Protein backbone atom coordinates (compact mmCIF):
# COMPACT_ATOMS: atom_id res chain seq x y z
CA UNK A 1 0.00 0.00 0.00
CA UNK A 2 1.15 3.52 -0.78
CA UNK A 3 0.80 6.08 2.01
CA UNK A 4 0.01 9.02 -0.27
CA UNK A 5 -2.82 7.07 -1.88
CA UNK A 6 -4.16 6.11 1.55
CA UNK A 7 -4.09 9.80 2.48
CA UNK A 8 -5.97 10.66 -0.72
CA UNK A 9 -8.57 8.03 0.11
CA UNK A 10 -8.93 9.40 3.64
CA UNK A 11 -9.53 12.88 2.19
CA UNK A 12 -12.29 11.58 -0.08
CA UNK A 13 -13.86 9.63 2.77
CA UNK A 14 -13.71 12.71 5.01
CA UNK A 15 -15.58 14.69 2.36
CA UNK A 16 -18.12 11.87 2.03
CA UNK A 17 -18.70 11.92 5.79
CA UNK A 18 -20.10 15.42 5.38
CA UNK A 19 -22.90 14.19 3.10
CA UNK A 20 -26.26 12.53 3.92
CA UNK A 21 -24.90 9.26 2.52
CA UNK A 22 -22.68 8.97 5.60
CA UNK A 23 -25.67 7.54 7.48
CA UNK A 24 -26.12 4.59 5.11
CA UNK A 25 -24.39 2.01 7.32
CA UNK A 26 -24.88 3.55 10.76
CA UNK A 27 -27.25 0.73 11.67
CA UNK A 28 -24.19 -1.48 12.13
CA UNK A 29 -23.13 0.52 15.18
CA UNK A 30 -26.57 -0.03 16.69
CA UNK A 31 -26.24 -3.78 16.15
CA UNK A 32 -22.75 -3.72 17.62
CA UNK A 33 -24.09 -2.08 20.79
CA UNK A 34 -26.90 -4.64 21.06
CA UNK A 35 -24.45 -7.50 20.62
CA UNK A 36 -22.15 -6.08 23.29
CA UNK A 37 -25.06 -5.72 25.70
CA UNK A 38 -26.56 -9.17 25.12
CA UNK A 39 -23.76 -11.59 24.23
CA UNK A 40 -23.13 -14.13 27.00
CA UNK A 41 -21.86 -17.61 26.14
CA UNK A 42 -22.60 -18.75 29.68
CA UNK A 43 -26.31 -18.13 29.19
CA UNK A 44 -28.45 -21.23 29.71
CA UNK A 45 -30.76 -19.98 26.96
CA UNK A 46 -28.13 -19.91 24.23
CA UNK A 47 -30.62 -19.53 21.38
CA UNK A 48 -32.44 -16.67 23.09
CA UNK A 49 -29.17 -14.92 23.85
CA UNK A 50 -27.99 -15.34 20.24
CA UNK A 51 -31.29 -14.03 18.91
CA UNK A 52 -31.16 -10.94 21.14
CA UNK A 53 -27.54 -10.31 20.16
CA UNK A 54 -28.26 -10.05 16.43
CA UNK A 55 -30.93 -7.38 16.20
CA UNK A 56 -31.49 -4.03 14.54
CA UNK A 57 -34.31 -1.51 14.46
CA UNK A 58 -33.75 -0.68 10.78
CA UNK A 59 -32.53 -3.69 8.81
CA UNK A 60 -31.52 -7.33 9.20
CA UNK A 61 -29.82 -7.67 5.85
CA UNK A 62 -26.42 -8.66 7.24
CA UNK A 63 -27.94 -11.88 8.57
CA UNK A 64 -31.28 -12.17 6.76
CA UNK A 65 -32.05 -11.42 3.13
CA UNK A 66 -33.11 -13.32 0.03
CA UNK A 67 -31.15 -16.59 -0.22
CA UNK A 68 -29.09 -15.70 2.85
CA UNK A 69 -30.26 -16.69 6.34
CA UNK A 70 -27.29 -17.51 8.59
CA UNK A 71 -29.05 -16.44 11.79
CA UNK A 72 -32.12 -18.58 11.12
CA UNK A 73 -30.02 -21.65 10.37
CA UNK A 74 -27.69 -21.11 13.34
CA UNK A 75 -30.74 -21.13 15.61
CA UNK A 76 -31.77 -24.42 14.01
CA UNK A 77 -28.28 -25.85 14.55
CA UNK A 78 -28.52 -24.92 18.21
CA UNK A 79 -31.57 -27.14 18.32
CA UNK A 80 -29.41 -30.04 17.13
CA UNK A 81 -26.63 -29.62 19.70
CA UNK A 82 -26.70 -26.47 21.79
CA UNK A 83 -23.53 -27.26 23.74
CA UNK A 84 -21.54 -28.05 20.62
CA UNK A 85 -22.53 -24.69 19.15
CA UNK A 86 -21.53 -23.02 22.41
CA UNK A 87 -18.09 -24.62 22.12
CA UNK A 88 -17.84 -23.48 18.48
CA UNK A 89 -18.31 -19.86 19.46
CA UNK A 90 -15.90 -20.18 22.36
CA UNK A 91 -13.26 -21.48 19.96
CA UNK A 92 -14.00 -18.76 17.40
CA UNK A 93 -13.49 -16.08 20.03
CA UNK A 94 -10.34 -17.60 21.55
CA UNK A 95 -7.73 -15.02 20.60
CA UNK A 96 -4.78 -17.21 21.58
CA UNK A 97 -5.42 -19.34 18.47
CA UNK A 98 -4.79 -18.41 14.84
CA UNK A 99 -7.61 -16.52 13.16
CA UNK A 100 -7.83 -18.52 9.93
CA UNK A 101 -7.89 -21.80 11.82
CA UNK A 102 -10.64 -20.57 14.12
CA UNK A 103 -12.75 -19.32 11.23
CA UNK A 104 -12.31 -22.44 9.12
CA UNK A 105 -13.06 -24.76 12.05
CA UNK A 106 -16.26 -22.85 12.67
CA UNK A 107 -17.37 -23.43 9.08
CA UNK A 108 -16.37 -27.12 9.27
CA UNK A 109 -18.42 -27.61 12.42
CA UNK A 110 -21.37 -25.87 10.78
CA UNK A 111 -21.07 -28.42 7.96
CA UNK A 112 -21.17 -31.24 10.50
CA UNK A 113 -24.19 -29.87 12.33
CA UNK A 114 -26.07 -29.18 9.11
CA UNK A 115 -25.58 -32.82 8.09
CA UNK A 116 -26.97 -33.93 11.44
CA UNK A 117 -29.85 -31.47 11.12
CA UNK A 118 -30.69 -32.95 7.70
CA UNK A 119 -30.57 -36.46 9.15
CA UNK A 120 -32.96 -35.49 11.93
CA UNK A 121 -35.20 -33.48 9.58
CA UNK A 122 -35.23 -35.38 6.27
CA UNK A 123 -38.10 -33.30 4.89
CA UNK A 124 -36.35 -29.99 5.47
CA UNK A 125 -35.42 -28.03 2.35
CA UNK A 126 -32.54 -26.34 4.19
CA UNK A 127 -29.29 -27.20 2.43
CA UNK A 128 -27.04 -24.32 3.47
CA UNK A 129 -25.86 -22.90 6.78
CA UNK A 130 -24.62 -19.71 5.03
CA UNK A 131 -21.46 -19.51 7.14
CA UNK A 132 -19.27 -20.48 4.17
CA UNK A 133 -19.75 -17.01 2.68
CA UNK A 134 -16.15 -15.82 2.33
CA UNK A 135 -16.00 -15.05 6.06
CA UNK A 136 -18.76 -12.44 6.00
CA UNK A 137 -20.94 -13.64 8.89
CA UNK A 138 -17.92 -14.91 10.83
CA UNK A 139 -16.25 -11.51 10.53
CA UNK A 140 -19.50 -9.93 11.72
CA UNK A 141 -19.45 -12.12 14.84
CA UNK A 142 -15.83 -11.15 15.45
CA UNK A 143 -16.43 -7.44 14.81
CA UNK A 144 -19.34 -7.36 17.22
CA UNK A 145 -17.50 -9.38 19.87
CA UNK A 146 -14.17 -7.51 19.61
CA UNK A 147 -15.00 -4.06 18.15
CA UNK A 148 -11.45 -2.72 18.48
CA UNK A 149 -9.87 -5.70 16.70
CA UNK A 150 -12.08 -6.78 13.79
CA UNK A 151 -14.47 -5.45 11.18
CA UNK A 152 -16.82 -6.81 8.54
CA UNK A 153 -15.17 -8.56 5.60
CA UNK A 154 -16.48 -7.92 2.09
CA UNK A 155 -13.91 -9.54 -0.18
CA UNK A 156 -14.79 -7.72 -3.40
CA UNK A 157 -14.85 -4.31 -1.70
CA UNK A 158 -11.54 -5.12 -0.02
CA UNK A 159 -9.98 -5.95 -3.38
CA UNK A 160 -11.16 -2.61 -4.77
CA UNK A 161 -9.61 -0.84 -1.81
CA UNK A 162 -6.28 -2.60 -2.31
CA UNK A 163 -6.23 -1.48 -5.94
CA UNK A 164 -7.13 2.07 -4.89
CA UNK A 165 -4.28 2.35 -2.39
CA UNK A 166 -1.68 0.96 -4.77
CA UNK A 167 -1.14 -2.54 -3.39
CA UNK A 168 0.95 -4.76 -5.66
CA UNK A 169 -0.52 -7.92 -4.15
CA UNK A 170 -4.28 -7.98 -4.71
CA UNK A 171 -5.88 -10.92 -2.88
CA UNK A 172 -7.49 -13.39 -5.28
CA UNK A 173 -9.18 -15.55 -2.67
CA UNK A 174 -10.56 -14.48 0.72
CA UNK A 175 -7.85 -14.21 3.38
CA UNK A 176 -9.33 -13.17 6.71
CA UNK A 177 -5.94 -13.05 8.42
CA UNK A 178 -4.44 -10.60 5.95
CA UNK A 179 -7.64 -8.60 5.78
CA UNK A 180 -7.72 -8.15 9.55
CA UNK A 181 -4.10 -7.01 9.67
CA UNK A 182 -4.70 -4.46 6.91
CA UNK A 183 -7.80 -3.14 8.68
CA UNK A 184 -5.93 -2.63 11.94
CA UNK A 185 -3.17 -0.79 10.09
CA UNK A 186 -5.64 1.46 8.29
CA UNK A 187 -7.58 2.14 11.47
CA UNK A 188 -4.36 3.14 13.22
CA UNK A 189 -3.65 5.63 10.43
CA UNK A 190 -7.24 6.81 10.34
CA UNK A 191 -7.24 7.70 14.03
CA UNK A 192 -4.55 10.29 13.28
CA UNK A 193 -6.96 12.08 10.93
CA UNK A 194 -8.61 14.28 13.56
CA UNK A 195 -11.20 15.95 11.35
CA UNK A 196 -12.22 12.65 9.77
CA UNK A 197 -12.69 10.99 13.16
CA UNK A 198 -14.58 14.01 14.47
CA UNK A 199 -17.05 13.78 11.58
CA UNK A 200 -17.42 10.06 12.13
CA UNK A 201 -18.15 10.39 15.85
CA UNK A 202 -20.65 13.20 15.27
CA UNK A 203 -22.90 10.89 13.25
CA UNK A 204 -23.19 8.33 16.06
CA UNK A 205 -26.27 8.64 18.28
CA UNK A 206 -25.72 8.29 22.03
CA UNK A 207 -27.77 5.48 23.51
CA UNK A 208 -28.44 3.94 20.11
CA UNK A 209 -25.01 3.27 18.65
CA UNK A 210 -21.83 1.70 19.98
CA UNK A 211 -19.48 4.58 20.79
CA UNK A 212 -16.33 2.78 21.89
CA UNK A 213 -13.29 1.98 19.76
CA UNK A 214 -14.67 0.24 16.68
CA UNK A 215 -13.15 -0.86 13.40
CA UNK A 216 -16.57 -0.65 11.77
CA UNK A 217 -15.44 2.76 10.55
CA UNK A 218 -12.66 0.96 8.65
CA UNK A 219 -15.34 -1.14 6.91
CA UNK A 220 -17.36 1.96 6.13
CA UNK A 221 -14.17 3.53 4.74
CA UNK A 222 -13.05 0.66 2.52
CA UNK A 223 -16.56 -0.08 1.26
CA UNK A 224 -17.02 3.58 0.31
CA UNK A 225 -13.48 4.13 -0.99
CA UNK A 226 -13.65 1.23 -3.42
CA UNK A 227 -16.52 2.92 -5.22
CA UNK A 228 -14.61 6.19 -5.52
CA UNK A 229 -12.16 4.47 -7.85
CA UNK A 230 -14.55 2.38 -9.95
mmCIF file of C-alpha atoms in Angstrom, residues 4-224:
data_model
loop_
_atom_site.group_PDB
_atom_site.id
_atom_site.type_symbol
_atom_site.label_atom_id
_atom_site.label_comp_id
_atom_site.label_asym_id
_atom_site.label_seq_id
_atom_site.Cartn_x
_atom_site.Cartn_y
_atom_site.Cartn_z
ATOM 1 C CA UNK A 4 0.008 9.022 -0.271
ATOM 2 C CA UNK A 5 -2.824 7.073 -1.877
ATOM 3 C CA UNK A 6 -4.163 6.111 1.547
ATOM 4 C CA UNK A 7 -4.091 9.801 2.481
ATOM 5 C CA UNK A 8 -5.968 10.657 -0.716
ATOM 6 C CA UNK A 9 -8.568 8.028 0.108
ATOM 7 C CA UNK A 10 -8.933 9.404 3.636
ATOM 8 C CA UNK A 11 -9.534 12.882 2.188
ATOM 9 C CA UNK A 12 -12.293 11.582 -0.076
ATOM 10 C CA UNK A 13 -13.860 9.635 2.773
ATOM 11 C CA UNK A 14 -13.712 12.711 5.006
ATOM 12 C CA UNK A 15 -15.584 14.695 2.358
ATOM 13 C CA UNK A 16 -18.117 11.871 2.028
ATOM 14 C CA UNK A 17 -18.704 11.921 5.795
ATOM 15 C CA UNK A 18 -20.097 15.424 5.380
ATOM 16 C CA UNK A 19 -22.899 14.190 3.102
ATOM 17 C CA UNK A 20 -26.257 12.526 3.918
ATOM 18 C CA UNK A 21 -24.902 9.256 2.516
ATOM 19 C CA UNK A 22 -22.685 8.968 5.597
ATOM 20 C CA UNK A 23 -25.667 7.541 7.481
ATOM 21 C CA UNK A 24 -26.122 4.591 5.110
ATOM 22 C CA UNK A 25 -24.390 2.007 7.318
ATOM 23 C CA UNK A 26 -24.876 3.552 10.765
ATOM 24 C CA UNK A 27 -27.248 0.734 11.669
ATOM 25 C CA UNK A 28 -24.191 -1.482 12.134
ATOM 26 C CA UNK A 29 -23.128 0.521 15.182
ATOM 27 C CA UNK A 30 -26.573 -0.033 16.693
ATOM 28 C CA UNK A 31 -26.242 -3.775 16.152
ATOM 29 C CA UNK A 32 -22.750 -3.720 17.616
ATOM 30 C CA UNK A 33 -24.086 -2.083 20.786
ATOM 31 C CA UNK A 34 -26.899 -4.636 21.065
ATOM 32 C CA UNK A 35 -24.446 -7.496 20.618
ATOM 33 C CA UNK A 36 -22.153 -6.078 23.286
ATOM 34 C CA UNK A 37 -25.059 -5.717 25.696
ATOM 35 C CA UNK A 38 -26.555 -9.172 25.121
ATOM 36 C CA UNK A 39 -23.756 -11.592 24.226
ATOM 37 C CA UNK A 40 -23.130 -14.128 27.001
ATOM 38 C CA UNK A 41 -21.856 -17.606 26.136
ATOM 39 C CA UNK A 42 -22.601 -18.749 29.681
ATOM 40 C CA UNK A 43 -26.312 -18.133 29.192
ATOM 41 C CA UNK A 44 -28.450 -21.227 29.708
ATOM 42 C CA UNK A 45 -30.761 -19.982 26.964
ATOM 43 C CA UNK A 46 -28.129 -19.907 24.235
ATOM 44 C CA UNK A 47 -30.621 -19.528 21.383
ATOM 45 C CA UNK A 48 -32.444 -16.667 23.085
ATOM 46 C CA UNK A 49 -29.170 -14.925 23.846
ATOM 47 C CA UNK A 50 -27.990 -15.343 20.236
ATOM 48 C CA UNK A 51 -31.292 -14.033 18.912
ATOM 49 C CA UNK A 52 -31.163 -10.942 21.135
ATOM 50 C CA UNK A 53 -27.536 -10.311 20.161
ATOM 51 C CA UNK A 54 -28.258 -10.048 16.428
ATOM 52 C CA UNK A 55 -30.930 -7.381 16.197
ATOM 53 C CA UNK A 56 -31.486 -4.027 14.538
ATOM 54 C CA UNK A 57 -34.312 -1.507 14.457
ATOM 55 C CA UNK A 58 -33.752 -0.679 10.777
ATOM 56 C CA UNK A 59 -32.530 -3.689 8.814
ATOM 57 C CA UNK A 60 -31.519 -7.327 9.204
ATOM 58 C CA UNK A 61 -29.824 -7.670 5.854
ATOM 59 C CA UNK A 62 -26.417 -8.657 7.236
ATOM 60 C CA UNK A 63 -27.942 -11.881 8.568
ATOM 61 C CA UNK A 64 -31.284 -12.166 6.760
ATOM 62 C CA UNK A 65 -32.052 -11.416 3.127
ATOM 63 C CA UNK A 66 -33.113 -13.323 0.031
ATOM 64 C CA UNK A 67 -31.154 -16.590 -0.218
ATOM 65 C CA UNK A 68 -29.093 -15.698 2.855
ATOM 66 C CA UNK A 69 -30.264 -16.694 6.341
ATOM 67 C CA UNK A 70 -27.289 -17.511 8.592
ATOM 68 C CA UNK A 71 -29.053 -16.442 11.786
ATOM 69 C CA UNK A 72 -32.117 -18.575 11.123
ATOM 70 C CA UNK A 73 -30.022 -21.647 10.365
ATOM 71 C CA UNK A 74 -27.694 -21.112 13.339
ATOM 72 C CA UNK A 75 -30.745 -21.131 15.608
ATOM 73 C CA UNK A 76 -31.774 -24.423 14.008
ATOM 74 C CA UNK A 77 -28.283 -25.855 14.545
ATOM 75 C CA UNK A 78 -28.518 -24.918 18.215
ATOM 76 C CA UNK A 79 -31.569 -27.144 18.323
ATOM 77 C CA UNK A 80 -29.408 -30.042 17.125
ATOM 78 C CA UNK A 81 -26.633 -29.623 19.702
ATOM 79 C CA UNK A 82 -26.697 -26.473 21.794
ATOM 80 C CA UNK A 83 -23.530 -27.264 23.741
ATOM 81 C CA UNK A 84 -21.541 -28.051 20.621
ATOM 82 C CA UNK A 85 -22.532 -24.685 19.149
ATOM 83 C CA UNK A 86 -21.533 -23.019 22.414
ATOM 84 C CA UNK A 87 -18.086 -24.625 22.123
ATOM 85 C CA UNK A 88 -17.843 -23.484 18.484
ATOM 86 C CA UNK A 89 -18.306 -19.864 19.458
ATOM 87 C CA UNK A 90 -15.900 -20.178 22.357
ATOM 88 C CA UNK A 91 -13.261 -21.482 19.958
ATOM 89 C CA UNK A 92 -13.996 -18.759 17.397
ATOM 90 C CA UNK A 93 -13.494 -16.083 20.032
ATOM 91 C CA UNK A 94 -10.344 -17.598 21.550
ATOM 92 C CA UNK A 95 -7.734 -15.019 20.599
ATOM 93 C CA UNK A 96 -4.779 -17.206 21.584
ATOM 94 C CA UNK A 97 -5.415 -19.336 18.468
ATOM 95 C CA UNK A 98 -4.792 -18.413 14.836
ATOM 96 C CA UNK A 99 -7.613 -16.525 13.158
ATOM 97 C CA UNK A 100 -7.830 -18.517 9.926
ATOM 98 C CA UNK A 101 -7.888 -21.805 11.817
ATOM 99 C CA UNK A 102 -10.644 -20.571 14.118
ATOM 100 C CA UNK A 103 -12.752 -19.321 11.227
ATOM 101 C CA UNK A 104 -12.310 -22.445 9.117
ATOM 102 C CA UNK A 105 -13.057 -24.764 12.049
ATOM 103 C CA UNK A 106 -16.257 -22.850 12.674
ATOM 104 C CA UNK A 107 -17.367 -23.435 9.075
ATOM 105 C CA UNK A 108 -16.369 -27.116 9.266
ATOM 106 C CA UNK A 109 -18.424 -27.614 12.422
ATOM 107 C CA UNK A 110 -21.375 -25.868 10.784
ATOM 108 C CA UNK A 111 -21.067 -28.415 7.963
ATOM 109 C CA UNK A 112 -21.174 -31.239 10.496
ATOM 110 C CA UNK A 113 -24.187 -29.866 12.327
ATOM 111 C CA UNK A 114 -26.073 -29.183 9.109
ATOM 112 C CA UNK A 115 -25.576 -32.817 8.089
ATOM 113 C CA UNK A 116 -26.972 -33.931 11.439
ATOM 114 C CA UNK A 117 -29.852 -31.472 11.120
ATOM 115 C CA UNK A 118 -30.695 -32.952 7.703
ATOM 116 C CA UNK A 119 -30.566 -36.462 9.152
ATOM 117 C CA UNK A 120 -32.960 -35.487 11.929
ATOM 118 C CA UNK A 121 -35.201 -33.483 9.582
ATOM 119 C CA UNK A 122 -35.227 -35.379 6.267
ATOM 120 C CA UNK A 123 -38.105 -33.296 4.892
ATOM 121 C CA UNK A 124 -36.347 -29.991 5.470
ATOM 122 C CA UNK A 125 -35.425 -28.034 2.354
ATOM 123 C CA UNK A 126 -32.542 -26.336 4.188
ATOM 124 C CA UNK A 127 -29.289 -27.201 2.428
ATOM 125 C CA UNK A 128 -27.041 -24.321 3.468
ATOM 126 C CA UNK A 129 -25.861 -22.905 6.779
ATOM 127 C CA UNK A 130 -24.617 -19.712 5.026
ATOM 128 C CA UNK A 131 -21.461 -19.510 7.143
ATOM 129 C CA UNK A 132 -19.268 -20.484 4.166
ATOM 130 C CA UNK A 133 -19.746 -17.009 2.683
ATOM 131 C CA UNK A 134 -16.146 -15.822 2.326
ATOM 132 C CA UNK A 135 -15.996 -15.049 6.059
ATOM 133 C CA UNK A 136 -18.755 -12.442 6.002
ATOM 134 C CA UNK A 137 -20.943 -13.643 8.886
ATOM 135 C CA UNK A 138 -17.919 -14.911 10.834
ATOM 136 C CA UNK A 139 -16.253 -11.511 10.529
ATOM 137 C CA UNK A 140 -19.505 -9.925 11.721
ATOM 138 C CA UNK A 141 -19.453 -12.116 14.844
ATOM 139 C CA UNK A 142 -15.831 -11.148 15.447
ATOM 140 C CA UNK A 143 -16.426 -7.443 14.807
ATOM 141 C CA UNK A 144 -19.343 -7.363 17.218
ATOM 142 C CA UNK A 145 -17.500 -9.375 19.874
ATOM 143 C CA UNK A 146 -14.170 -7.512 19.609
ATOM 144 C CA UNK A 147 -14.996 -4.065 18.148
ATOM 145 C CA UNK A 148 -11.449 -2.724 18.478
ATOM 146 C CA UNK A 149 -9.867 -5.704 16.705
ATOM 147 C CA UNK A 150 -12.084 -6.775 13.792
ATOM 148 C CA UNK A 151 -14.470 -5.449 11.184
ATOM 149 C CA UNK A 152 -16.825 -6.806 8.545
ATOM 150 C CA UNK A 153 -15.173 -8.561 5.599
ATOM 151 C CA UNK A 154 -16.478 -7.916 2.089
ATOM 152 C CA UNK A 155 -13.907 -9.535 -0.177
ATOM 153 C CA UNK A 156 -14.789 -7.722 -3.405
ATOM 154 C CA UNK A 157 -14.855 -4.313 -1.704
ATOM 155 C CA UNK A 158 -11.544 -5.124 -0.018
ATOM 156 C CA UNK A 159 -9.978 -5.947 -3.381
ATOM 157 C CA UNK A 160 -11.163 -2.610 -4.774
ATOM 158 C CA UNK A 161 -9.606 -0.843 -1.813
ATOM 159 C CA UNK A 162 -6.277 -2.598 -2.312
ATOM 160 C CA UNK A 163 -6.231 -1.479 -5.941
ATOM 161 C CA UNK A 164 -7.132 2.071 -4.893
ATOM 162 C CA UNK A 165 -4.277 2.352 -2.386
ATOM 163 C CA UNK A 166 -1.682 0.956 -4.767
ATOM 164 C CA UNK A 167 -1.142 -2.538 -3.394
ATOM 165 C CA UNK A 168 0.948 -4.764 -5.657
ATOM 166 C CA UNK A 169 -0.524 -7.917 -4.153
ATOM 167 C CA UNK A 170 -4.277 -7.980 -4.714
ATOM 168 C CA UNK A 171 -5.879 -10.923 -2.883
ATOM 169 C CA UNK A 172 -7.488 -13.390 -5.282
ATOM 170 C CA UNK A 173 -9.180 -15.548 -2.675
ATOM 171 C CA UNK A 174 -10.562 -14.483 0.719
ATOM 172 C CA UNK A 175 -7.853 -14.214 3.380
ATOM 173 C CA UNK A 176 -9.330 -13.171 6.709
ATOM 174 C CA UNK A 177 -5.945 -13.052 8.424
ATOM 175 C CA UNK A 178 -4.441 -10.604 5.951
ATOM 176 C CA UNK A 179 -7.635 -8.601 5.776
ATOM 177 C CA UNK A 180 -7.724 -8.151 9.553
ATOM 178 C CA UNK A 181 -4.102 -7.014 9.672
ATOM 179 C CA UNK A 182 -4.696 -4.461 6.913
ATOM 180 C CA UNK A 183 -7.800 -3.143 8.677
ATOM 181 C CA UNK A 184 -5.926 -2.627 11.944
ATOM 182 C CA UNK A 185 -3.170 -0.793 10.089
ATOM 183 C CA UNK A 186 -5.638 1.456 8.287
ATOM 184 C CA UNK A 187 -7.577 2.140 11.468
ATOM 185 C CA UNK A 188 -4.363 3.137 13.218
ATOM 186 C CA UNK A 189 -3.648 5.630 10.431
ATOM 187 C CA UNK A 190 -7.238 6.810 10.343
ATOM 188 C CA UNK A 191 -7.237 7.695 14.033
ATOM 189 C CA UNK A 192 -4.551 10.288 13.281
ATOM 190 C CA UNK A 193 -6.962 12.077 10.932
ATOM 191 C CA UNK A 194 -8.607 14.277 13.556
ATOM 192 C CA UNK A 195 -11.204 15.952 11.345
ATOM 193 C CA UNK A 196 -12.216 12.654 9.773
ATOM 194 C CA UNK A 197 -12.686 10.993 13.164
ATOM 195 C CA UNK A 198 -14.584 14.010 14.473
ATOM 196 C CA UNK A 199 -17.050 13.784 11.580
ATOM 197 C CA UNK A 200 -17.419 10.062 12.128
ATOM 198 C CA UNK A 201 -18.147 10.391 15.847
ATOM 199 C CA UNK A 202 -20.654 13.197 15.273
ATOM 200 C CA UNK A 203 -22.904 10.894 13.245
ATOM 201 C CA UNK A 204 -23.191 8.331 16.060
ATOM 202 C CA UNK A 205 -26.268 8.637 18.279
ATOM 203 C CA UNK A 206 -25.718 8.294 22.028
ATOM 204 C CA UNK A 207 -27.769 5.479 23.510
ATOM 205 C CA UNK A 208 -28.445 3.938 20.113
ATOM 206 C CA UNK A 209 -25.010 3.269 18.646
ATOM 207 C CA UNK A 210 -21.828 1.697 19.980
ATOM 208 C CA UNK A 211 -19.482 4.581 20.794
ATOM 209 C CA UNK A 212 -16.328 2.777 21.888
ATOM 210 C CA UNK A 213 -13.286 1.976 19.758
ATOM 211 C CA UNK A 214 -14.667 0.236 16.684
ATOM 212 C CA UNK A 215 -13.152 -0.864 13.397
ATOM 213 C CA UNK A 216 -16.575 -0.646 11.774
ATOM 214 C CA UNK A 217 -15.439 2.757 10.550
ATOM 215 C CA UNK A 218 -12.663 0.956 8.647
ATOM 216 C CA UNK A 219 -15.339 -1.141 6.910
ATOM 217 C CA UNK A 220 -17.357 1.962 6.129
ATOM 218 C CA UNK A 221 -14.173 3.532 4.745
ATOM 219 C CA UNK A 222 -13.054 0.664 2.516
ATOM 220 C CA UNK A 223 -16.564 -0.079 1.259
ATOM 221 C CA UNK A 224 -17.015 3.582 0.308
#
